[in-house]
Amino acid sequence: MITGAQIRMARGYAKLSVKDLADASGVAASTIKRIEAVEGVPNSSASNLDRIQQVLQGHGIRFLEQGEVADGPGVSLETERAT
């Protein structure tokens, strides 16, 4: 499950505002702000998190699990989209 911190990082990489992400995912901007305020897994519906994740992945974001990076879960840009 993705974390609030990952969503914040991913949104920055994708250069999306909270409003942009809300419009694209159908999740309310206030909900996205609440989710992003959490460092760990947010207390939000799996449906909301899935929709947010799908939009961000559509913008070339790859979500990294614990163990894939030294300091915990993270994000990266997909190589073919980063160029």
PDB file of C-alpha atoms in Angstrom, residues 9-77:
ATOM      1  CA  MET A   9       6.836  12.891  -3.716  1.00  0.00           C
ATOM      2  CA  ALA A  10       5.087  11.413  -6.753  1.00  0.00           C
ATOM      3  CA  ARG A  11       2.879  14.453  -7.235  1.00  0.00           C
ATOM      4  CA  GLY A  12       5.992  16.656  -7.183  1.00  0.00           C
ATOM      5  CA  TYR A  13       7.756  14.472  -9.751  1.00  0.00           C
ATOM      6  CA  ALA A  14       4.669  14.504 -11.967  1.00  0.00           C
ATOM      7  CA  LYS A  15       4.343  18.306 -11.553  1.00  0.00           C
ATOM      8  CA  LEU A  16       0.692  17.990 -10.570  1.00  0.00           C
ATOM      9  CA  SER A  17      -1.089  20.306  -8.171  1.00  0.00           C
ATOM     10  CA  VAL A  18      -3.467  18.856  -5.600  1.00  0.00           C
ATOM     11  CA  LYS A  19      -6.317  20.144  -7.778  1.00  0.00           C
ATOM     12  CA  ASP A  20      -4.848  18.464 -10.880  1.00  0.00           C
ATOM     13  CA  LEU A  21      -4.579  15.141  -9.052  1.00  0.00           C
ATOM     14  CA  ALA A  22      -8.075  15.539  -7.601  1.00  0.00           C
ATOM     15  CA  ASP A  23      -9.570  16.261 -11.016  1.00  0.00           C
ATOM     16  CA  ALA A  24      -7.768  13.335 -12.657  1.00  0.00           C
ATOM     17  CA  SER A  25      -8.466  10.791  -9.909  1.00  0.00           C
ATOM     18  CA  GLY A  26     -11.939  11.817  -8.793  1.00  0.00           C
ATOM     19  CA  VAL A  27     -10.685  12.029  -5.186  1.00  0.00           C
ATOM     20  CA  ALA A  28     -11.514  15.282  -3.384  1.00  0.00           C
ATOM     21  CA  ALA A  29      -8.643  17.753  -2.977  1.00  0.00           C
ATOM     22  CA  SER A  30      -9.287  17.889   0.776  1.00  0.00           C
ATOM     23  CA  THR A  31      -8.926  14.096   0.941  1.00  0.00           C
ATOM     24  CA  ILE A  32      -5.652  14.210  -1.002  1.00  0.00           C
ATOM     25  CA  LYS A  33      -4.293  16.870   1.371  1.00  0.00           C
ATOM     26  CA  ARG A  34      -5.281  14.727   4.369  1.00  0.00           C
ATOM     27  CA  ILE A  35      -3.679  11.633   2.813  1.00  0.00           C
ATOM     28  CA  GLU A  36      -0.457  13.505   2.006  1.00  0.00           C
ATOM     29  CA  ALA A  37      -0.144  14.723   5.610  1.00  0.00           C
ATOM     30  CA  VAL A  38       0.471  11.133   6.746  1.00  0.00           C
ATOM     31  CA  GLU A  39       4.000   9.694   6.597  1.00  0.00           C
ATOM     32  CA  GLY A  40       2.847   6.072   6.657  1.00  0.00           C
ATOM     33  CA  VAL A  41      -0.114   4.316   5.078  1.00  0.00           C
ATOM     34  CA  PRO A  42      -3.044   6.741   5.272  1.00  0.00           C
ATOM     35  CA  ASN A  43      -6.362   5.831   6.823  1.00  0.00           C
ATOM     36  CA  SER A  44      -8.254   6.176   3.555  1.00  0.00           C
ATOM     37  CA  SER A  45     -10.270   3.847   1.394  1.00  0.00           C
ATOM     38  CA  ALA A  46      -8.324   1.467  -0.801  1.00  0.00           C
ATOM     39  CA  SER A  47     -10.368   2.755  -3.726  1.00  0.00           C
ATOM     40  CA  ASN A  48      -9.135   6.332  -3.231  1.00  0.00           C
ATOM     41  CA  LEU A  49      -5.526   5.202  -2.892  1.00  0.00           C
ATOM     42  CA  ASP A  50      -5.821   2.992  -5.978  1.00  0.00           C
ATOM     43  CA  ARG A  51      -7.249   5.829  -8.090  1.00  0.00           C
ATOM     44  CA  ILE A  52      -4.502   8.205  -6.959  1.00  0.00           C
ATOM     45  CA  GLN A  53      -1.825   5.591  -7.638  1.00  0.00           C
ATOM     46  CA  GLN A  54      -3.190   4.845 -11.117  1.00  0.00           C
ATOM     47  CA  VAL A  55      -3.156   8.522 -12.099  1.00  0.00           C
ATOM     48  CA  LEU A  56       0.399   8.991 -10.844  1.00  0.00           C
ATOM     49  CA  GLN A  57       1.602   5.821 -12.566  1.00  0.00           C
ATOM     50  CA  GLY A  58       0.022   7.159 -15.751  1.00  0.00           C
ATOM     51  CA  HIS A  59       2.387  10.138 -15.375  1.00  0.00           C
ATOM     52  CA  GLY A  60       5.434   7.855 -15.289  1.00  0.00           C
ATOM     53  CA  ILE A  61       5.756   7.375 -11.539  1.00  0.00           C
ATOM     54  CA  ARG A  62       7.003   4.063 -10.189  1.00  0.00           C
ATOM     55  CA  PHE A  63       6.254   3.308  -6.529  1.00  0.00           C
ATOM     56  CA  LEU A  64       9.108   1.599  -4.679  1.00  0.00           C
ATOM     57  CA  GLU A  65       8.478  -0.759  -1.790  1.00  0.00           C
ATOM     58  CA  GLN A  66      10.364  -0.977   1.486  1.00  0.00           C
ATOM     59  CA  GLY A  67      13.664  -2.700   0.709  1.00  0.00           C
ATOM     60  CA  GLU A  68      13.945  -1.326  -2.838  1.00  0.00           C
ATOM     61  CA  VAL A  69      15.421   1.866  -1.404  1.00  0.00           C
ATOM     62  CA  ALA A  70      17.616   2.267   1.654  1.00  0.00           C
ATOM     63  CA  ASP A  71      15.429   4.642   3.656  1.00  0.00           C
ATOM     64  CA  GLY A  72      12.009   3.071   3.122  1.00  0.00           C
ATOM     65  CA  PRO A  73       9.281   3.323   0.508  1.00  0.00           C
ATOM     66  CA  GLY A  74       9.901   5.837  -2.267  1.00  0.00           C
ATOM     67  CA  VAL A  75       9.151   6.797  -5.853  1.00  0.00           C
ATOM     68  CA  SER A  76      11.057   7.104  -9.103  1.00  0.00           C
ATOM     69  CA  LEU A  77      10.356   8.129 -12.650  1.00  0.00           C
TER      70      LEU A  77
END
